[in-house]
JSON list of C-alpha atoms in Angstrom, two decimals:
[
{"chain": "A", "resi": 1, "resn": "MET", "atom": "CA", "xyz": [0.00, 0.00, 0.00]},
{"chain": "A", "resi": 2, "resn": "SER", "atom": "CA", "xyz": [2.83, 2.30, 0.85]},
{"chain": "A", "resi": 3, "resn": "SER", "atom": "CA", "xyz": [4.54, 1.50, -2.42]},
{"chain": "A", "resi": 4, "resn": "THR", "atom": "CA", "xyz": [1.55, 2.53, -4.45]},
{"chain": "A", "resi": 5, "resn": "ILE", "atom": "CA", "xyz": [1.31, 5.78, -2.58]},
{"chain": "A", "resi": 6, "resn": "THR", "atom": "CA", "xyz": [4.94, 6.49, -3.24]},
{"chain": "A", "resi": 7, "resn": "ASN", "atom": "CA", "xyz": [4.55, 5.83, -6.95]},
{"chain": "A", "resi": 8, "resn": "ARG", "atom": "CA", "xyz": [1.61, 8.17, -7.21]},
{"chain": "A", "resi": 9, "resn": "SER", "atom": "CA", "xyz": [3.30, 11.01, -5.30]},
{"chain": "A", "resi": 10, "resn": "SER", "atom": "CA", "xyz": [6.53, 10.99, -7.36]},
{"chain": "A", "resi": 11, "resn": "PRO", "atom": "CA", "xyz": [5.79, 11.02, -11.07]},
{"chain": "A", "resi": 12, "resn": "ARG", "atom": "CA", "xyz": [8.45, 9.84, -13.54]},
{"chain": "A", "resi": 13, "resn": "ARG", "atom": "CA", "xyz": [10.59, 12.56, -15.06]},
{"chain": "A", "resi": 14, "resn": "PRO", "atom": "CA", "xyz": [10.96, 12.55, -18.86]},
{"chain": "A", "resi": 15, "resn": "SER", "atom": "CA", "xyz": [14.41, 11.77, -20.20]},
{"chain": "A", "resi": 16, "resn": "PRO", "atom": "CA", "xyz": [16.26, 14.61, -21.99]},
{"chain": "A", "resi": 17, "resn": "PRO", "atom": "CA", "xyz": [16.29, 14.42, -25.78]},
{"chain": "A", "resi": 18, "resn": "SER", "atom": "CA", "xyz": [19.41, 13.17, -27.42]},
{"chain": "A", "resi": 19, "resn": "ILE", "atom": "CA", "xyz": [21.61, 15.76, -29.19]},
{"chain": "A", "resi": 20, "resn": "SER", "atom": "CA", "xyz": [23.52, 14.68, -32.23]},
{"chain": "A", "resi": 21, "resn": "ILE", "atom": "CA", "xyz": [26.42, 16.84, -33.46]},
{"chain": "A", "resi": 22, "resn": "GLU", "atom": "CA", "xyz": [27.14, 16.58, -37.16]},
{"chain": "A", "resi": 23, "resn": "PRO", "atom": "CA", "xyz": [30.66, 17.29, -38.46]},
{"chain": "A", "resi": 24, "resn": "VAL", "atom": "CA", "xyz": [30.95, 20.77, -40.01]},
{"chain": "A", "resi": 25, "resn": "ALA", "atom": "CA", "xyz": [32.78, 20.99, -43.34]},
{"chain": "A", "resi": 26, "resn": "HIS", "atom": "CA", "xyz": [35.95, 23.04, -43.12]},
{"chain": "A", "resi": 27, "resn": "ALA", "atom": "CA", "xyz": [35.74, 26.48, -44.69]},
{"chain": "A", "resi": 28, "resn": "THR", "atom": "CA", "xyz": [38.84, 25.90, -46.72]},
{"chain": "A", "resi": 29, "resn": "SER", "atom": "CA", "xyz": [37.22, 23.03, -48.59]},
{"chain": "A", "resi": 30, "resn": "THR", "atom": "CA", "xyz": [36.08, 25.51, -51.21]},
{"chain": "A", "resi": 31, "resn": "SER", "atom": "CA", "xyz": [39.68, 26.40, -51.90]},
{"chain": "A", "resi": 32, "resn": "SER", "atom": "CA", "xyz": [40.02, 23.36, -54.13]},
{"chain": "A", "resi": 33, "resn": "SER", "atom": "CA", "xyz": [38.48, 25.24, -57.02]},
{"chain": "A", "resi": 34, "resn": "SER", "atom": "CA", "xyz": [40.36, 26.05, -60.18]},
{"chain": "A", "resi": 35, "resn": "PRO", "atom": "CA", "xyz": [43.29, 28.49, -59.96]},
{"chain": "A", "resi": 36, "resn": "SER", "atom": "CA", "xyz": [41.54, 30.89, -62.28]},
{"chain": "A", "resi": 37, "resn": "SER", "atom": "CA", "xyz": [38.87, 31.50, -59.66]},
{"chain": "A", "resi": 38, "resn": "LYS", "atom": "CA", "xyz": [41.44, 32.47, -57.05]},
{"chain": "A", "resi": 39, "resn": "LEU", "atom": "CA", "xyz": [43.04, 35.36, -58.90]},
{"chain": "A", "resi": 40, "resn": "LYS", "atom": "CA", "xyz": [41.16, 37.79, -61.07]},
{"chain": "A", "resi": 41, "resn": "GLY", "atom": "CA", "xyz": [42.92, 40.68, -62.75]},
{"chain": "A", "resi": 42, "resn": "ARG", "atom": "CA", "xyz": [41.86, 43.58, -64.94]},
{"chain": "A", "resi": 43, "resn": "ALA", "atom": "CA", "xyz": [43.94, 44.19, -68.03]},
{"chain": "A", "resi": 44, "resn": "ARG", "atom": "CA", "xyz": [44.72, 47.77, -68.99]},
{"chain": "A", "resi": 45, "resn": "SER", "atom": "CA", "xyz": [43.80, 48.56, -72.58]},
{"chain": "A", "resi": 46, "resn": "ALA", "atom": "CA", "xyz": [46.28, 50.87, -74.33]},
{"chain": "A", "resi": 47, "resn": "SER", "atom": "CA", "xyz": [44.89, 53.66, -76.49]},
{"chain": "A", "resi": 48, "resn": "LEU", "atom": "CA", "xyz": [45.66, 53.59, -80.20]},
{"chain": "A", "resi": 49, "resn": "VAL", "atom": "CA", "xyz": [45.46, 57.38, -80.59]},
{"chain": "A", "resi": 50, "resn": "LYS", "atom": "CA", "xyz": [46.75, 59.80, -78.01]},
{"chain": "A", "resi": 51, "resn": "VAL", "atom": "CA", "xyz": [46.60, 63.61, -77.95]},
{"chain": "A", "resi": 52, "resn": "GLU", "atom": "CA", "xyz": [49.43, 65.34, -76.15]},
{"chain": "A", "resi": 53, "resn": "GLU", "atom": "CA", "xyz": [49.76, 69.02, -75.34]},
{"chain": "A", "resi": 54, "resn": "ILE", "atom": "CA", "xyz": [53.11, 70.80, -75.62]},
{"chain": "A", "resi": 55, "resn": "LYS", "atom": "CA", "xyz": [53.09, 72.97, -72.53]},
{"chain": "A", "resi": 56, "resn": "GLU", "atom": "CA", "xyz": [55.04, 76.20, -72.28]},
{"chain": "A", "resi": 57, "resn": "SER", "atom": "CA", "xyz": [57.00, 76.91, -69.12]},
{"chain": "A", "resi": 58, "resn": "LEU", "atom": "CA", "xyz": [58.26, 80.23, -67.83]},
{"chain": "A", "resi": 59, "resn": "ASP", "atom": "CA", "xyz": [61.81, 79.32, -68.81]},
{"chain": "A", "resi": 60, "resn": "ASP", "atom": "CA", "xyz": [60.70, 78.74, -72.39]},
{"chain": "A", "resi": 61, "resn": "VAL", "atom": "CA", "xyz": [59.06, 82.15, -72.52]},
{"chain": "A", "resi": 62, "resn": "LEU", "atom": "CA", "xyz": [62.22, 83.82, -71.24]},
{"chain": "A", "resi": 63, "resn": "ASP", "atom": "CA", "xyz": [64.44, 81.92, -73.68]},
{"chain": "A", "resi": 64, "resn": "GLN", "atom": "CA", "xyz": [62.20, 82.82, -76.62]},
{"chain": "A", "resi": 65, "resn": "SER", "atom": "CA", "xyz": [62.28, 86.51, -75.73]},
{"chain": "A", "resi": 66, "resn": "MET", "atom": "CA", "xyz": [66.07, 86.71, -75.55]},
{"chain": "A", "resi": 67, "resn": "TYR", "atom": "CA", "xyz": [66.72, 86.78, -79.32]},
{"chain": "A", "resi": 68, "resn": "ALA", "atom": "CA", "xyz": [64.61, 87.07, -82.45]},
{"chain": "A", "resi": 69, "resn": "ASN", "atom": "CA", "xyz": [63.63, 83.80, -84.05]},
{"chain": "A", "resi": 70, "resn": "VAL", "atom": "CA", "xyz": [65.10, 84.06, -87.56]},
{"chain": "A", "resi": 71, "resn": "ASN", "atom": "CA", "xyz": [63.46, 80.78, -88.48]},
{"chain": "A", "resi": 72, "resn": "GLN", "atom": "CA", "xyz": [60.04, 82.45, -88.79]},
{"chain": "A", "resi": 73, "resn": "GLU", "atom": "CA", "xyz": [61.00, 86.00, -89.68]},
{"chain": "A", "resi": 74, "resn": "TRP", "atom": "CA", "xyz": [61.18, 85.26, -93.41]},
{"chain": "A", "resi": 75, "resn": "VAL", "atom": "CA", "xyz": [57.43, 84.59, -93.48]},
{"chain": "A", "resi": 76, "resn": "ASN", "atom": "CA", "xyz": [56.67, 88.30, -93.04]},
{"chain": "A", "resi": 77, "resn": "ARG", "atom": "CA", "xyz": [59.44, 89.61, -95.30]},
{"chain": "A", "resi": 78, "resn": "LYS", "atom": "CA", "xyz": [58.94, 91.06, -98.77]},
{"chain": "A", "resi": 79, "resn": "GLY", "atom": "CA", "xyz": [58.57, 88.45, -101.45]},
{"chain": "A", "resi": 80, "resn": "ALA", "atom": "CA", "xyz": [57.79, 85.64, -99.00]},
{"chain": "A", "resi": 81, "resn": "TRP", "atom": "CA", "xyz": [54.16, 85.53, -100.06]},
{"chain": "A", "resi": 82, "resn": "LEU", "atom": "CA", "xyz": [55.01, 85.72, -103.76]},
{"chain": "A", "resi": 83, "resn": "ILE", "atom": "CA", "xyz": [57.46, 82.82, -103.58]},
{"chain": "A", "resi": 84, "resn": "HIS", "atom": "CA", "xyz": [54.59, 80.39, -102.98]},
{"chain": "A", "resi": 85, "resn": "ILE", "atom": "CA", "xyz": [52.91, 81.34, -106.27]},
{"chain": "A", "resi": 86, "resn": "ILE", "atom": "CA", "xyz": [56.22, 81.11, -108.13]},
{"chain": "A", "resi": 87, "resn": "LEU", "atom": "CA", "xyz": [56.84, 77.61, -106.77]},
{"chain": "A", "resi": 88, "resn": "ILE", "atom": "CA", "xyz": [53.34, 76.49, -107.70]},
{"chain": "A", "resi": 89, "resn": "LEU", "atom": "CA", "xyz": [53.72, 77.75, -111.28]},
{"chain": "A", "resi": 90, "resn": "ALA", "atom": "CA", "xyz": [57.17, 76.19, -111.55]},
{"chain": "A", "resi": 91, "resn": "GLY", "atom": "CA", "xyz": [55.82, 72.86, -110.37]},
{"chain": "A", "resi": 92, "resn": "LYS", "atom": "CA", "xyz": [52.94, 73.09, -112.83]},
{"chain": "A", "resi": 93, "resn": "LEU", "atom": "CA", "xyz": [55.32, 73.67, -115.75]},
{"chain": "A", "resi": 94, "resn": "LEU", "atom": "CA", "xyz": [57.52, 70.81, -114.57]},
{"chain": "A", "resi": 95, "resn": "PHE", "atom": "CA", "xyz": [54.62, 68.35, -114.48]},
{"chain": "A", "resi": 96, "resn": "ASP", "atom": "CA", "xyz": [53.47, 69.54, -117.89]},
{"chain": "A", "resi": 97, "resn": "LEU", "atom": "CA", "xyz": [56.80, 68.40, -119.33]},
{"chain": "A", "resi": 98, "resn": "LEU", "atom": "CA", "xyz": [56.22, 64.82, -118.23]},
{"chain": "A", "resi": 99, "resn": "PRO", "atom": "CA", "xyz": [55.35, 62.58, -121.17]},
{"chain": "A", "resi": 100, "resn": "GLY", "atom": "CA", "xyz": [51.72, 61.60, -121.31]},
{"chain": "A", "resi": 101, "resn": "ALA", "atom": "CA", "xyz": [50.63, 64.01, -118.56]},
{"chain": "A", "resi": 102, "resn": "THR", "atom": "CA", "xyz": [47.24, 65.59, -119.21]},
{"chain": "A", "resi": 103, "resn": "GLN", "atom": "CA", "xyz": [46.07, 68.85, -117.71]},
{"chain": "A", "resi": 104, "resn": "GLU", "atom": "CA", "xyz": [43.98, 66.99, -115.17]},
{"chain": "A", "resi": 105, "resn": "ILE", "atom": "CA", "xyz": [46.92, 64.88, -114.00]},
{"chain": "A", "resi": 106, "resn": "SER", "atom": "CA", "xyz": [49.27, 67.86, -114.06]},
{"chain": "A", "resi": 107, "resn": "TRP", "atom": "CA", "xyz": [47.04, 70.02, -111.85]},
{"chain": "A", "resi": 108, "resn": "THR", "atom": "CA", "xyz": [46.41, 67.15, -109.47]},
{"chain": "A", "resi": 109, "resn": "MET", "atom": "CA", "xyz": [50.12, 66.38, -109.10]},
{"chain": "A", "resi": 110, "resn": "THR", "atom": "CA", "xyz": [50.86, 70.08, -108.56]},
{"chain": "A", "resi": 111, "resn": "THR", "atom": "CA", "xyz": [48.27, 70.28, -105.81]},
{"chain": "A", "resi": 112, "resn": "ILE", "atom": "CA", "xyz": [49.48, 67.13, -104.08]},
{"chain": "A", "resi": 113, "resn": "ALA", "atom": "CA", "xyz": [53.13, 68.21, -104.29]},
{"chain": "A", "resi": 114, "resn": "TYR", "atom": "CA", "xyz": [52.44, 71.65, -102.80]},
{"chain": "A", "resi": 115, "resn": "MET", "atom": "CA", "xyz": [50.23, 70.25, -100.04]},
{"chain": "A", "resi": 116, "resn": "LEU", "atom": "CA", "xyz": [52.81, 67.63, -99.15]},
{"chain": "A", "resi": 117, "resn": "LEU", "atom": "CA", "xyz": [55.72, 70.07, -99.01]},
{"chain": "A", "resi": 118, "resn": "SER", "atom": "CA", "xyz": [53.60, 72.57, -97.08]},
{"chain": "A", "resi": 119, "resn": "PHE", "atom": "CA", "xyz": [52.64, 69.95, -94.51]},
{"chain": "A", "resi": 120, "resn": "LEU", "atom": "CA", "xyz": [56.23, 68.78, -94.02]},
{"chain": "A", "resi": 121, "resn": "MET", "atom": "CA", "xyz": [57.58, 72.30, -93.76]},
{"chain": "A", "resi": 122, "resn": "PHE", "atom": "CA", "xyz": [54.98, 73.93, -91.52]},
{"chain": "A", "resi": 123, "resn": "HIS", "atom": "CA", "xyz": [53.50, 71.07, -89.50]},
{"chain": "A", "resi": 124, "resn": "HIS", "atom": "CA", "xyz": [55.91, 68.15, -89.33]},
{"chain": "A", "resi": 125, "resn": "VAL", "atom": "CA", "xyz": [59.46, 69.42, -88.78]},
{"chain": "A", "resi": 126, "resn": "THR", "atom": "CA", "xyz": [60.03, 70.85, -85.31]},
{"chain": "A", "resi": 127, "resn": "GLY", "atom": "CA", "xyz": [62.71, 73.13, -83.93]},
{"chain": "A", "resi": 128, "resn": "ILE", "atom": "CA", "xyz": [64.92, 75.59, -85.78]},
{"chain": "A", "resi": 129, "resn": "PRO", "atom": "CA", "xyz": [67.72, 74.50, -88.12]},
{"chain": "A", "resi": 130, "resn": "PHE", "atom": "CA", "xyz": [70.23, 77.16, -87.03]},
{"chain": "A", "resi": 131, "resn": "GLN", "atom": "CA", "xyz": [71.10, 79.14, -83.92]},
{"chain": "A", "resi": 132, "resn": "ALA", "atom": "CA", "xyz": [69.20, 76.68, -81.78]},
{"chain": "A", "resi": 133, "resn": "ASP", "atom": "CA", "xyz": [71.53, 77.17, -78.82]},
{"chain": "A", "resi": 134, "resn": "MET", "atom": "CA", "xyz": [70.64, 80.86, -78.62]},
{"chain": "A", "resi": 135, "resn": "HIS", "atom": "CA", "xyz": [67.15, 80.03, -77.38]},
{"chain": "A", "resi": 136, "resn": "GLY", "atom": "CA", "xyz": [68.06, 77.23, -74.98]},
{"chain": "A", "resi": 137, "resn": "GLY", "atom": "CA", "xyz": [65.96, 74.66, -76.86]},
{"chain": "A", "resi": 138, "resn": "ALA", "atom": "CA", "xyz": [62.72, 76.61, -76.36]},
{"chain": "A", "resi": 139, "resn": "TYR", "atom": "CA", "xyz": [61.62, 75.87, -79.94]},
{"chain": "A", "resi": 140, "resn": "ASP", "atom": "CA", "xyz": [62.67, 72.24, -80.11]},
{"chain": "A", "resi": 141, "resn": "ASP", "atom": "CA", "xyz": [59.11, 70.91, -79.75]},
{"chain": "A", "resi": 142, "resn": "LEU", "atom": "CA", "xyz": [57.36, 73.58, -81.85]},
{"chain": "A", "resi": 143, "resn": "THR", "atom": "CA", "xyz": [56.59, 73.40, -85.54]},
{"chain": "A", "resi": 144, "resn": "LEU", "atom": "CA", "xyz": [57.18, 76.32, -87.89]},
{"chain": "A", "resi": 145, "resn": "TRP", "atom": "CA", "xyz": [53.46, 77.11, -87.90]},
{"chain": "A", "resi": 146, "resn": "GLU", "atom": "CA", "xyz": [53.49, 77.39, -84.10]},
{"chain": "A", "resi": 147, "resn": "GLN", "atom": "CA", "xyz": [56.55, 79.65, -84.24]},
{"chain": "A", "resi": 148, "resn": "ILE", "atom": "CA", "xyz": [55.10, 82.13, -86.74]},
{"chain": "A", "resi": 149, "resn": "ASP", "atom": "CA", "xyz": [54.18, 85.44, -85.08]},
{"chain": "A", "resi": 150, "resn": "GLU", "atom": "CA", "xyz": [54.95, 83.95, -81.65]},
{"chain": "A", "resi": 151, "resn": "GLY", "atom": "CA", "xyz": [51.98, 81.60, -81.89]},
{"chain": "A", "resi": 152, "resn": "ALA", "atom": "CA", "xyz": [49.37, 84.29, -82.55]},
{"chain": "A", "resi": 153, "resn": "GLN", "atom": "CA", "xyz": [46.34, 83.18, -84.55]},
{"chain": "A", "resi": 154, "resn": "TYR", "atom": "CA", "xyz": [44.86, 84.70, -87.72]},
{"chain": "A", "resi": 155, "resn": "THR", "atom": "CA", "xyz": [47.73, 87.05, -88.43]},
{"chain": "A", "resi": 156, "resn": "PRO", "atom": "CA", "xyz": [48.14, 88.32, -92.03]},
{"chain": "A", "resi": 157, "resn": "ALA", "atom": "CA", "xyz": [50.84, 85.74, -92.75]},
{"chain": "A", "resi": 158, "resn": "LYS", "atom": "CA", "xyz": [48.75, 82.88, -91.41]},
{"chain": "A", "resi": 159, "resn": "LYS", "atom": "CA", "xyz": [45.67, 84.05, -93.29]},
{"chain": "A", "resi": 160, "resn": "TRP", "atom": "CA", "xyz": [47.69, 84.00, -96.49]},
{"chain": "A", "resi": 161, "resn": "LEU", "atom": "CA", "xyz": [48.99, 80.50, -95.79]},
{"chain": "A", "resi": 162, "resn": "ILE", "atom": "CA", "xyz": [45.41, 79.34, -95.17]},
{"chain": "A", "resi": 163, "resn": "CYS", "atom": "CA", "xyz": [43.85, 80.97, -98.24]},
{"chain": "A", "resi": 164, "resn": "LEU", "atom": "CA", "xyz": [46.57, 79.85, -100.65]},
{"chain": "A", "resi": 165, "resn": "PRO", "atom": "CA", "xyz": [45.89, 76.08, -100.39]},
{"chain": "A", "resi": 166, "resn": "ILE", "atom": "CA", "xyz": [42.17, 76.75, -100.71]},
{"chain": "A", "resi": 167, "resn": "GLY", "atom": "CA", "xyz": [42.72, 78.79, -103.85]},
{"chain": "A", "resi": 168, "resn": "LEU", "atom": "CA", "xyz": [44.96, 76.10, -105.33]},
{"chain": "A", "resi": 169, "resn": "PHE", "atom": "CA", "xyz": [42.32, 73.48, -104.57]},
{"chain": "A", "resi": 170, "resn": "LEU", "atom": "CA", "xyz": [39.62, 75.53, -106.32]},
{"chain": "A", "resi": 171, "resn": "ALA", "atom": "CA", "xyz": [41.82, 76.08, -109.36]},
{"chain": "A", "resi": 172, "resn": "SER", "atom": "CA", "xyz": [42.72, 72.39, -109.52]},
{"chain": "A", "resi": 173, "resn": "THR", "atom": "CA", "xyz": [39.05, 71.42, -109.24]},
{"chain": "A", "resi": 174, "resn": "HIS", "atom": "CA", "xyz": [38.13, 73.75, -112.09]},
{"chain": "A", "resi": 175, "resn": "PHE", "atom": "CA", "xyz": [40.88, 72.64, -114.48]},
{"chain": "A", "resi": 176, "resn": "THR", "atom": "CA", "xyz": [40.23, 68.95, -113.78]},
{"chain": "A", "resi": 177, "resn": "HIS", "atom": "CA", "xyz": [36.64, 69.54, -114.96]},
{"chain": "A", "resi": 178, "resn": "TYR", "atom": "CA", "xyz": [35.21, 68.47, -111.59]},
{"chain": "A", "resi": 179, "resn": "ASP", "atom": "CA", "xyz": [36.23, 64.86, -111.95]},
{"chain": "A", "resi": 180, "resn": "PRO", "atom": "CA", "xyz": [34.91, 63.06, -108.82]},
{"chain": "A", "resi": 181, "resn": "TRP", "atom": "CA", "xyz": [38.01, 60.93, -108.28]},
{"chain": "A", "resi": 182, "resn": "LEU", "atom": "CA", "xyz": [40.46, 63.79, -108.75]},
{"chain": "A", "resi": 183, "resn": "PHE", "atom": "CA", "xyz": [38.23, 66.00, -106.63]},
{"chain": "A", "resi": 184, "resn": "ALA", "atom": "CA", "xyz": [38.38, 63.47, -103.78]},
{"chain": "A", "resi": 185, "resn": "ILE", "atom": "CA", "xyz": [42.19, 63.30, -104.01]},
{"chain": "A", "resi": 186, "resn": "ASN", "atom": "CA", "xyz": [42.62, 67.08, -104.03]},
{"chain": "A", "resi": 187, "resn": "PHE", "atom": "CA", "xyz": [40.10, 67.57, -101.25]},
{"chain": "A", "resi": 188, "resn": "THR", "atom": "CA", "xyz": [41.84, 64.99, -99.05]},
{"chain": "A", "resi": 189, "resn": "ALA", "atom": "CA", "xyz": [45.17, 66.75, -99.56]},
{"chain": "A", "resi": 190, "resn": "LEU", "atom": "CA", "xyz": [43.54, 70.07, -98.65]},
{"chain": "A", "resi": 191, "resn": "ILE", "atom": "CA", "xyz": [42.03, 68.71, -95.44]},
{"chain": "A", "resi": 192, "resn": "ILE", "atom": "CA", "xyz": [45.36, 67.22, -94.34]},
{"chain": "A", "resi": 193, "resn": "VAL", "atom": "CA", "xyz": [46.97, 70.65, -94.68]},
{"chain": "A", "resi": 194, "resn": "LEU", "atom": "CA", "xyz": [44.17, 72.74, -93.17]},
{"chain": "A", "resi": 195, "resn": "ILE", "atom": "CA", "xyz": [43.44, 70.69, -90.05]},
{"chain": "A", "resi": 196, "resn": "PRO", "atom": "CA", "xyz": [46.83, 71.35, -88.36]},
{"chain": "A", "resi": 197, "resn": "LYS", "atom": "CA", "xyz": [46.28, 75.08, -88.91]},
{"chain": "A", "resi": 198, "resn": "LEU", "atom": "CA", "xyz": [43.20, 75.17, -86.68]},
{"chain": "A", "resi": 199, "resn": "PRO", "atom": "CA", "xyz": [43.62, 77.08, -83.39]},
{"chain": "A", "resi": 200, "resn": "ALA", "atom": "CA", "xyz": [42.14, 74.12, -81.50]},
{"chain": "A", "resi": 201, "resn": "LEU", "atom": "CA", "xyz": [45.18, 72.03, -82.50]},
{"chain": "A", "resi": 202, "resn": "HIS", "atom": "CA", "xyz": [47.75, 74.62, -81.48]},
{"chain": "A", "resi": 203, "resn": "ARG", "atom": "CA", "xyz": [50.52, 72.87, -79.50]},
{"chain": "A", "resi": 204, "resn": "GLN", "atom": "CA", "xyz": [48.65, 69.59, -79.81]},
{"chain": "A", "resi": 205, "resn": "ARG", "atom": "CA", "xyz": [50.25, 66.35, -80.98]},
{"chain": "A", "resi": 206, "resn": "ILE", "atom": "CA", "xyz": [48.25, 63.38, -82.23]},
{"chain": "A", "resi": 207, "resn": "ARG", "atom": "CA", "xyz": [50.20, 60.19, -81.55]},
{"chain": "A", "resi": 208, "resn": "ILE", "atom": "CA", "xyz": [49.20, 57.00, -83.34]},
{"chain": "A", "resi": 209, "resn": "LEU", "atom": "CA", "xyz": [50.26, 53.85, -81.46]},
{"chain": "A", "resi": 210, "resn": "PRO", "atom": "CA", "xyz": [52.12, 55.84, -78.79]},
{"chain": "A", "resi": 211, "resn": "ASP", "atom": "CA", "xyz": [55.09, 54.22, -77.10]},
{"chain": "A", "resi": 212, "resn": "ASP", "atom": "CA", "xyz": [54.06, 54.77, -73.49]},
{"chain": "A", "resi": 213, "resn": "ASP", "atom": "CA", "xyz": [56.29, 53.17, -70.88]},
{"chain": "A", "resi": 214, "resn": "ALA", "atom": "CA", "xyz": [53.51, 53.16, -68.33]},
{"chain": "A", "resi": 215, "resn": "SER", "atom": "CA", "xyz": [51.13, 51.37, -70.62]},
{"chain": "A", "resi": 216, "resn": "SER", "atom": "CA", "xyz": [53.65, 48.66, -71.50]},
{"chain": "A", "resi": 217, "resn": "PHE", "atom": "CA", "xyz": [53.21, 47.05, -68.09]},
{"chain": "A", "resi": 218, "resn": "SER", "atom": "CA", "xyz": [49.91, 45.45, -67.29]},
{"chain": "A", "resi": 219, "resn": "ALA", "atom": "CA", "xyz": [48.09, 46.37, -64.14]},
{"chain": "A", "resi": 220, "resn": "PRO", "atom": "CA", "xyz": [48.78, 44.13, -61.15]},
{"chain": "A", "resi": 221, "resn": "THR", "atom": "CA", "xyz": [46.18, 41.48, -60.57]},
{"chain": "A", "resi": 222, "resn": "THR", "atom": "CA", "xyz": [43.94, 41.79, -57.56]},
{"chain": "A", "resi": 223, "resn": "PRO", "atom": "CA", "xyz": [43.75, 38.45, -55.72]},
{"chain": "A", "resi": 224, "resn": "ILE", "atom": "CA", "xyz": [40.32, 37.38, -54.51]},
{"chain": "A", "resi": 225, "resn": "HIS", "atom": "CA", "xyz": [40.49, 34.55, -52.00]},
{"chain": "A", "resi": 226, "resn": "SER", "atom": "CA", "xyz": [37.45, 32.41, -51.54]},
{"chain": "A", "resi": 227, "resn": "GLY", "atom": "CA", "xyz": [36.44, 30.88, -48.27]},
{"chain": "A", "resi": 228, "resn": "ALA", "atom": "CA", "xyz": [36.74, 32.07, -44.71]},
{"chain": "A", "resi": 229, "resn": "THR", "atom": "CA", "xyz": [39.38, 34.59, -43.86]},
{"chain": "A", "resi": 230, "resn": "THR", "atom": "CA", "xyz": [41.86, 33.99, -41.09]},
{"chain": "A", "resi": 231, "resn": "PRO", "atom": "CA", "xyz": [41.69, 36.65, -38.37]},
{"chain": "A", "resi": 232, "resn": "ARG", "atom": "CA", "xyz": [44.85, 38.59, -37.87]},
{"chain": "A", "resi": 233, "resn": "THR", "atom": "CA", "xyz": [46.32, 38.71, -34.37]},
{"chain": "A", "resi": 234, "resn": "ARG", "atom": "CA", "xyz": [48.67, 41.37, -33.18]},
{"chain": "A", "resi": 235, "resn": "PRO", "atom": "CA", "xyz": [52.02, 40.24, -31.82]},
{"chain": "A", "resi": 236, "resn": "SER", "atom": "CA", "xyz": [52.30, 40.20, -28.10]},
{"chain": "A", "resi": 237, "resn": "SER", "atom": "CA", "xyz": [55.16, 42.68, -28.22]},
{"chain": "A", "resi": 238, "resn": "MET", "atom": "CA", "xyz": [52.91, 45.28, -29.90]},
{"chain": "A", "resi": 239, "resn": "ILE", "atom": "CA", "xyz": [50.15, 45.05, -27.32]},
{"chain": "A", "resi": 240, "resn": "MET", "atom": "CA", "xyz": [50.44, 47.92, -24.90]}
]
């Protein structure tokens, strides 16, 4: 009787649930991916055409003002404007003497020859051919067009050098009887000569396939590590 009373007064306690611990995969298990997924870099694309500006320092201004630049003085002298017309007529007579040369071919060759020589003389060759040491190299990077009238725009000499190729182009177009192919050739030669004369291209250099030392080296790759990162601990000697 006493045993039944004891069993009723003390109920049975439920047993705790069993806890199962599953093994956790290590975080570095994802590091077994391909090496290309570990490192990713961005390649630097080099530009094919580059525009550079020839800057003028205070030393260059002082060196240019020391002595007169005889390389560009002849442009404003007497007879300098007339010599262009004489050279054009002489070239026209020379091309007329070629066997089998028609008037259309002769005018076209005269236009191309003048445009080519004008481009080389005024827009391609830089520096001054004589007395360069008197100016301390201040004109070494400047073309003859940029040296004329100390770089001033739309001066009488520059207006003449702009109008003369246009007049030659119009004369060549008229005497070639407006042939479309010859017109395209003469017009292309005119554009090549006129574009460098624009004020927007003053002291500007257009580089095609520039040889840039900085662009010859590719940008360093930025490593991207996958998985968990390892926390950094400070050395015990650095802890204050």
